[in-house]
Each structure stands twice: as structure tokens, then as C-alpha cells.
PDB file of C-alpha atoms in Angstrom:
ATOM      1  CA  UNK A   1     221.078  92.458 169.954  1.00 47.00           C
ATOM      2  CA  UNK A   2     221.726  95.587 171.993  1.00 42.00           C
ATOM      3  CA  UNK A   3     218.972  97.890 173.196  1.00 40.00           C
ATOM      4  CA  UNK A   4     220.175 100.630 170.807  1.00 36.00           C
ATOM      5  CA  UNK A   5     220.118  98.221 167.875  1.00 41.00           C
ATOM      6  CA  UNK A   6     216.592  97.113 168.818  1.00 35.00           C
ATOM      7  CA  UNK A   7     215.452 100.745 169.017  1.00 35.00           C
ATOM      8  CA  UNK A   8     216.887 101.550 165.586  1.00 38.00           C
ATOM      9  CA  UNK A   9     215.333  98.382 164.166  1.00 42.00           C
ATOM     10  CA  UNK A  10     211.929  99.424 165.524  1.00 38.00           C
ATOM     11  CA  UNK A  11     212.282 102.949 164.099  1.00 35.00           C
ATOM     12  CA  UNK A  12     213.320 101.567 160.710  1.00 39.00           C
ATOM     13  CA  UNK A  13     210.379  99.151 160.733  1.00 40.00           C
ATOM     14  CA  UNK A  14     207.927 101.985 161.379  1.00 35.00           C
ATOM     15  CA  UNK A  15     209.475 104.228 158.731  1.00 34.00           C
ATOM     16  CA  UNK A  16     209.489 101.448 156.179  1.00 42.00           C
ATOM     17  CA  UNK A  17     206.009 100.252 157.106  1.00 43.00           C
ATOM     18  CA  UNK A  18     207.282  96.829 158.072  1.00 44.00           C
ATOM     19  CA  UNK A  19     206.615  96.850 161.802  1.00 44.00           C
ATOM     20  CA  UNK A  20     206.126  93.280 162.971  1.00 49.00           C
ATOM     21  CA  UNK A  21     202.583  92.308 163.907  1.00 49.00           C
ATOM     22  CA  UNK A  22     201.793  90.502 167.110  1.00 49.00           C
ATOM     23  CA  UNK A  23     199.983  87.188 166.978  1.00 54.00           C
ATOM     24  CA  UNK A  24     196.751  88.950 168.028  1.00 62.00           C
ATOM     25  CA  UNK A  25     196.944  91.273 165.034  1.00 76.00           C
ATOM     26  CA  UNK A  26     196.180  90.053 161.600  1.00 78.00           C
ATOM     27  CA  UNK A  27     194.750  91.191 158.327  1.00 86.00           C
ATOM     28  CA  UNK A  28     192.007  93.749 158.739  1.00 91.00           C
ATOM     29  CA  UNK A  29     188.848  92.828 156.825  1.00 95.00           C
ATOM     30  CA  UNK A  30     187.069  95.582 154.897  1.00 97.00           C
ATOM     31  CA  UNK A  31     183.395  95.868 154.018  1.00 98.00           C
ATOM     32  CA  UNK A  32     183.031  96.131 150.238  1.00 98.00           C
ATOM     33  CA  UNK A  33     179.758  97.071 148.547  1.00 98.00           C
ATOM     34  CA  UNK A  34     179.215  96.730 144.804  1.00 98.00           C
ATOM     35  CA  UNK A  35     176.274  98.490 143.139  1.00 98.00           C
ATOM     36  CA  UNK A  36     175.255  98.278 139.473  1.00 98.00           C
ATOM     37  CA  UNK A  37     172.402 100.175 137.800  1.00 97.00           C
ATOM     38  CA  UNK A  38     171.080 100.717 134.272  1.00 96.00           C
ATOM     39  CA  UNK A  39     168.922 103.424 132.707  1.00 95.00           C
ATOM     40  CA  UNK A  40     166.630 100.915 130.978  1.00 94.00           C
ATOM     41  CA  UNK A  41     165.541  97.333 131.629  1.00 94.00           C
ATOM     42  CA  UNK A  42     168.241  94.978 130.434  1.00 93.00           C
ATOM     43  CA  UNK A  43     169.782  91.592 130.983  1.00 93.00           C
ATOM     44  CA  UNK A  44     173.222  91.969 132.515  1.00 95.00           C
ATOM     45  CA  UNK A  45     176.178  89.735 133.201  1.00 96.00           C
ATOM     46  CA  UNK A  46     177.872  90.969 136.361  1.00 97.00           C
ATOM     47  CA  UNK A  47     181.214  89.641 137.542  1.00 96.00           C
ATOM     48  CA  UNK A  48     182.447  90.636 140.975  1.00 96.00           C
ATOM     49  CA  UNK A  49     185.177  89.686 143.402  1.00 94.00           C
ATOM     50  CA  UNK A  50     183.605  87.833 146.309  1.00 93.00           C
ATOM     51  CA  UNK A  51     186.744  86.744 148.209  1.00 92.00           C
ATOM     52  CA  UNK A  52     190.467  87.510 148.295  1.00 92.00           C
ATOM     53  CA  UNK A  53     192.589  84.936 146.477  1.00 91.00           C
ATOM     54  CA  UNK A  54     195.422  83.696 148.682  1.00 89.00           C
ATOM     55  CA  UNK A  55     197.971  84.352 145.939  1.00 88.00           C
ATOM     56  CA  UNK A  56     198.105  85.813 142.450  1.00 89.00           C
ATOM     57  CA  UNK A  57     198.841  82.303 141.171  1.00 92.00           C
ATOM     58  CA  UNK A  58     195.585  81.014 142.683  1.00 90.00           C
ATOM     59  CA  UNK A  59     193.667  83.800 140.958  1.00 89.00           C
ATOM     60  CA  UNK A  60     195.504  83.405 137.671  1.00 90.00           C
ATOM     61  CA  UNK A  61     194.907  79.650 137.615  1.00 90.00           C
ATOM     62  CA  UNK A  62     191.128  80.002 138.035  1.00 88.00           C
ATOM     63  CA  UNK A  63     189.823  83.604 138.178  1.00 87.00           C
ATOM     64  CA  UNK A  64     186.167  82.532 138.056  1.00 85.00           C
ATOM     65  CA  UNK A  65     186.588  80.740 141.376  1.00 87.00           C
ATOM     66  CA  UNK A  66     187.022  84.183 142.934  1.00 88.00           C
ATOM     67  CA  UNK A  67     184.785  86.125 140.540  1.00 90.00           C
ATOM     68  CA  UNK A  68     181.281  84.718 140.391  1.00 93.00           C
ATOM     69  CA  UNK A  69     178.919  85.734 137.618  1.00 95.00           C
ATOM     70  CA  UNK A  70     175.435  87.023 138.347  1.00 96.00           C
ATOM     71  CA  UNK A  71     172.966  86.934 135.471  1.00 96.00           C
ATOM     72  CA  UNK A  72     170.346  89.531 136.347  1.00 96.00           C
ATOM     73  CA  UNK A  73     167.693  91.767 134.842  1.00 94.00           C
ATOM     74  CA  UNK A  74     168.344  95.365 135.816  1.00 95.00           C
ATOM     75  CA  UNK A  75     165.570  97.935 135.839  1.00 94.00           C
ATOM     76  CA  UNK A  76     165.767 101.663 136.514  1.00 93.00           C
ATOM     77  CA  UNK A  77     165.527 102.323 140.248  1.00 93.00           C
ATOM     78  CA  UNK A  78     166.288  98.683 141.135  1.00 95.00           C
ATOM     79  CA  UNK A  79     170.058  98.295 141.519  1.00 96.00           C
ATOM     80  CA  UNK A  80     171.971  95.063 141.873  1.00 98.00           C
ATOM     81  CA  UNK A  81     173.911  95.166 145.137  1.00 98.00           C
ATOM     82  CA  UNK A  82     176.431  92.712 146.575  1.00 98.00           C
ATOM     83  CA  UNK A  83     178.352  93.024 149.827  1.00 97.00           C
ATOM     84  CA  UNK A  84     181.630  91.232 150.457  1.00 96.00           C
ATOM     85  CA  UNK A  85     184.421  91.218 152.991  1.00 96.00           C
ATOM     86  CA  UNK A  86     187.900  91.564 151.511  1.00 96.00           C
ATOM     87  CA  UNK A  87     191.246  91.904 153.266  1.00 95.00           C
ATOM     88  CA  UNK A  88     192.919  93.619 150.291  1.00 94.00           C
ATOM     89  CA  UNK A  89     190.228  95.601 148.469  1.00 96.00           C
ATOM     90  CA  UNK A  90     192.865  97.831 146.877  1.00 94.00           C
ATOM     91  CA  UNK A  91     194.184  94.722 145.156  1.00 93.00           C
ATOM     92  CA  UNK A  92     191.078  92.596 144.601  1.00 95.00           C
ATOM     93  CA  UNK A  93     187.823  94.595 144.761  1.00 96.00           C
ATOM     94  CA  UNK A  94     186.187  94.669 141.328  1.00 96.00           C
ATOM     95  CA  UNK A  95     182.758  94.659 139.713  1.00 97.00           C
ATOM     96  CA  UNK A  96     181.983  94.724 136.009  1.00 96.00           C
ATOM     97  CA  UNK A  97     178.689  94.655 134.146  1.00 96.00           C
ATOM     98  CA  UNK A  98     177.954  94.141 130.468  1.00 95.00           C
ATOM     99  CA  UNK A  99     174.926  93.649 128.253  1.00 89.00           C
ATOM    100  CA  UNK A 100     176.871  91.493 125.830  1.00 73.00           C
ATOM    101  CA  UNK A 101     176.386  91.519 122.079  1.00 72.00           C
ATOM    102  CA  UNK A 102     173.372  93.228 120.602  1.00 73.00           C
ATOM    103  CA  UNK A 103     172.157  96.719 119.978  1.00 77.00           C
ATOM    104  CA  UNK A 104     170.884  97.493 123.497  1.00 81.00           C
ATOM    105  CA  UNK A 105     172.630 100.450 125.137  1.00 88.00           C
ATOM    106  CA  UNK A 106     171.300 100.375 128.702  1.00 91.00           C
ATOM    107  CA  UNK A 107     173.913 102.825 130.060  1.00 94.00           C
ATOM    108  CA  UNK A 108     175.376 100.905 132.978  1.00 96.00           C
ATOM    109  CA  UNK A 109     176.738 102.568 136.103  1.00 97.00           C
ATOM    110  CA  UNK A 110     178.785 100.864 138.789  1.00 98.00           C
ATOM    111  CA  UNK A 111     179.908 101.970 142.193  1.00 98.00           C
ATOM    112  CA  UNK A 112     182.488 100.422 144.514  1.00 98.00           C
ATOM    113  CA  UNK A 113     182.511 101.415 148.176  1.00 98.00           C
ATOM    114  CA  UNK A 114     185.003 100.280 150.817  1.00 97.00           C
ATOM    115  CA  UNK A 115     184.095 100.715 154.478  1.00 97.00           C
ATOM    116  CA  UNK A 116     181.274 103.067 153.488  1.00 97.00           C
ATOM    117  CA  UNK A 117     183.400 105.323 151.255  1.00 97.00           C
ATOM    118  CA  UNK A 118     182.812 105.342 147.489  1.00 98.00           C
ATOM    119  CA  UNK A 119     186.234 104.739 145.940  1.00 97.00           C
ATOM    120  CA  UNK A 120     185.378 104.018 142.305  1.00 97.00           C
ATOM    121  CA  UNK A 121     182.568 104.806 139.869  1.00 97.00           C
ATOM    122  CA  UNK A 122     182.227 104.254 136.149  1.00 97.00           C
ATOM    123  CA  UNK A 123     179.568 104.289 133.452  1.00 97.00           C
ATOM    124  CA  UNK A 124     179.251 103.155 129.879  1.00 96.00           C
ATOM    125  CA  UNK A 125     176.553 102.519 127.278  1.00 95.00           C
ATOM    126  CA  UNK A 126     177.169  98.745 127.120  1.00 94.00           C
ATOM    127  CA  UNK A 127     179.270  98.070 130.199  1.00 95.00           C
ATOM    128  CA  UNK A 128     181.072  99.468 133.218  1.00 96.00           C
ATOM    129  CA  UNK A 129     184.038  98.426 135.362  1.00 96.00           C
ATOM    130  CA  UNK A 130     184.732  99.631 138.910  1.00 97.00           C
ATOM    131  CA  UNK A 131     188.025  98.733 140.539  1.00 95.00           C
ATOM    132  CA  UNK A 132     190.883 100.254 142.492  1.00 92.00           C
ATOM    133  CA  UNK A 133     193.491  98.828 140.128  1.00 87.00           C
ATOM    134  CA  UNK A 134     193.874  98.538 136.386  1.00 78.00           C
ATOM    135  CA  UNK A 135     192.877  95.170 135.028  1.00 66.00           C
TER     136      UNK A 135
END
């Protein structure tokens, strides 16, 4: 390949966002912090993404392998917090909390932060979901 062709290939790669990575470069891990609170004491089921699935098929085949469930008692002023490292938080970061069936309305709030920046918040009387994508 000529030098001109290589130059144009490099420019195209940059413009298209497909510049080749060297062996030393790789996926950049991101610090993800999930926080869930409630306005009143309540039992909560919290599902969260702890690791990146390798492929969508892996996730689809067994989502609970990548989304553990925490059964906790939330109290005002005592949040549930989990920190994870994800390579693709825009694709996989997610936390959801619910009080399940019953008349309790604890008013859940969730927060999702990536690399110290809050990127998603949500609240609801019986549950909340924070994510960067629609599930």
C-alpha cells in the first residue's frame, strides 16, 4: 500500500472512529457506583450489573449470571451502595430496586455514577431503575 493510501486510511479510521488499537491499548475500565435509598424502612430486592457480559448471547442465555440479586433492608439515611468495574457501562450498567407485592410504598431512589459523574437517577413509590439504555 502506498504512503498516500496509508495516510487516507488513517484519516478515514479517525473520522469513522475505527482507528486500530495497538496491542498495549485495550478496553478502558470504568468505575461504576450504584446507590439505592428509600424514604422508609423496607425490604428490597436489588438487581445490579456486576460485570460486562462478553456477548449479548451470553447475557441473554443467563442474565442472572451477570445481574446478582441483593436482598436488603433499606432505612432512611442508610443507602445500599455497590461499586463495579465495567468496560461498557453505556451498554451494561444497571441497577433496579423493588419492594415486590404488597401495599408498602417506600419511595425508592436510585443513582448510577460512572467515573464519579452521576449519569442516571430515577425514583418511584414501589421501585426504581437506573440505566444508560432502555431495557
